[in-house]
XYZ file of C-alpha atoms in Angstrom:
139
model
C -43.862 30.213 -22.570
C -43.588 31.309 -19.119
C -46.997 32.400 -17.734
C -46.082 33.611 -14.293
C -42.872 33.700 -12.175
C -43.447 34.069 -8.587
C -40.954 35.130 -6.145
C -40.162 31.578 -4.957
C -40.952 29.236 -7.699
C -41.022 28.911 -11.497
C -44.372 28.113 -13.240
C -44.174 27.195 -16.925
C -47.106 26.787 -19.117
C -46.550 23.914 -21.560
C -47.693 23.551 -24.936
C -50.717 21.258 -23.835
C -51.798 23.777 -21.391
C -50.558 22.044 -18.007
C -48.727 24.081 -15.745
C -45.562 23.022 -14.172
C -43.929 24.369 -10.874
C -40.635 23.880 -9.790
C -37.615 25.474 -8.307
C -34.969 27.183 -10.263
C -31.593 26.025 -10.017
C -29.007 28.488 -11.500
C -25.419 27.227 -11.948
C -22.821 29.817 -12.138
C -19.479 29.150 -13.801
C -16.094 29.801 -12.239
C -15.437 31.986 -15.557
C -18.510 34.144 -14.940
C -17.729 34.704 -11.467
C -14.024 35.547 -11.902
C -14.990 38.728 -14.100
C -17.179 40.097 -10.936
C -15.835 42.103 -7.892
C -16.661 40.830 -4.609
C -19.610 43.094 -3.966
C -21.065 42.219 -7.567
C -20.987 38.543 -6.626
C -22.642 39.149 -3.292
C -25.337 41.300 -4.744
C -25.924 38.799 -7.457
C -26.242 36.134 -5.002
C -28.590 37.943 -2.697
C -30.776 39.114 -5.538
C -31.127 35.623 -6.938
C -31.806 33.951 -3.562
C -34.428 36.480 -2.542
C -36.152 35.553 -5.873
C -36.014 32.032 -4.420
C -33.514 30.618 -6.777
C -30.939 27.968 -5.572
C -27.432 28.802 -6.853
C -24.597 26.451 -7.410
C -21.191 28.107 -7.553
C -18.579 26.336 -9.562
C -16.093 28.286 -7.658
C -17.374 29.431 -4.442
C -16.537 32.580 -2.272
C -13.302 33.430 -0.317
C -13.709 33.469 3.328
C -13.912 37.197 3.444
C -16.723 37.196 0.698
C -18.924 34.675 2.811
C -18.476 36.904 5.722
C -19.527 39.729 3.811
C -22.587 37.934 2.255
C -23.392 36.838 5.878
C -23.421 40.248 7.039
C -25.360 41.859 4.036
C -28.017 39.006 4.380
C -28.465 39.794 7.945
C -29.226 43.483 7.312
C -31.759 42.420 4.529
C -33.710 39.946 6.622
C -37.402 40.971 7.074
C -40.223 38.716 8.533
C -42.610 37.652 5.894
C -40.192 38.851 3.086
C -36.745 37.428 3.379
C -35.620 34.680 5.879
C -32.181 34.621 4.940
C -29.803 32.161 3.294
C -28.476 28.686 3.776
C -25.102 27.948 2.346
C -22.679 25.106 2.243
C -19.359 24.684 0.509
C -16.367 22.595 0.295
C -13.518 24.294 2.212
C -11.100 26.408 0.210
C -7.612 25.421 -0.353
C -4.380 27.287 -0.023
C -2.139 27.016 -2.982
C 1.371 28.244 -2.833
C 4.217 27.921 -5.112
C 7.926 29.269 -5.079
C 6.952 32.751 -6.622
C 3.935 33.262 -4.270
C 6.194 32.276 -1.300
C 8.677 34.759 -2.355
C 6.199 37.468 -2.749
C 4.448 36.530 0.515
C 1.009 35.833 -1.103
C -0.999 32.674 -0.629
C -3.442 31.940 -3.265
C -6.853 30.741 -2.010
C -8.733 28.240 -4.164
C -12.492 28.367 -3.599
C -14.681 25.389 -4.199
C -18.208 24.340 -5.190
C -21.000 26.264 -3.205
C -24.732 25.677 -2.772
C -26.696 28.767 -1.770
C -30.261 29.107 -1.321
C -33.239 30.726 0.467
C -33.321 29.617 4.220
C -37.221 29.354 3.951
C -37.071 26.580 1.136
C -33.975 24.534 1.970
C -34.877 22.099 4.714
C -31.590 20.385 5.275
C -28.281 20.742 3.471
C -25.559 18.365 4.203
C -21.952 18.078 3.202
C -20.230 14.549 2.879
C -16.789 14.055 1.671
C -17.524 14.319 -2.050
C -21.254 15.239 -2.113
C -23.116 18.201 -0.967
C -26.822 17.323 -0.899
C -30.006 19.582 -0.227
C -33.539 18.899 0.649
C -35.487 21.759 -0.926
C -39.301 22.337 -0.320
C -41.693 23.696 -2.877
C -44.081 26.234 -1.394
C -47.540 26.414 -2.821
């Protein structure tokens, strides 16, 4: 049973009365994200991060979507309310086949992305195969 959900952390009251505190991590599937428009994805991400959640996107954002996310984030930053976001992802890949070359289209394959509140993510590092984040819990 959830006792109280604060803006930045999840508190859960266990059967024995103990209260556990933690950070919510939401993993969004590629299938779920593919059903959304760019603005729906950006709004979802900003709303969840503003609630203090860390998001892991199975398929990240396109470079244009990341740019729009950054632009919208900048407009919503407010001292004492929202400090912005931290984002790290693997670079997107460009895929093309004979048909896409004939049509002049390049398919951009986005990859795993981690996004979280800037005031909670202390460091975020990307290595060849691992993205790691050090997250603080505010009390």
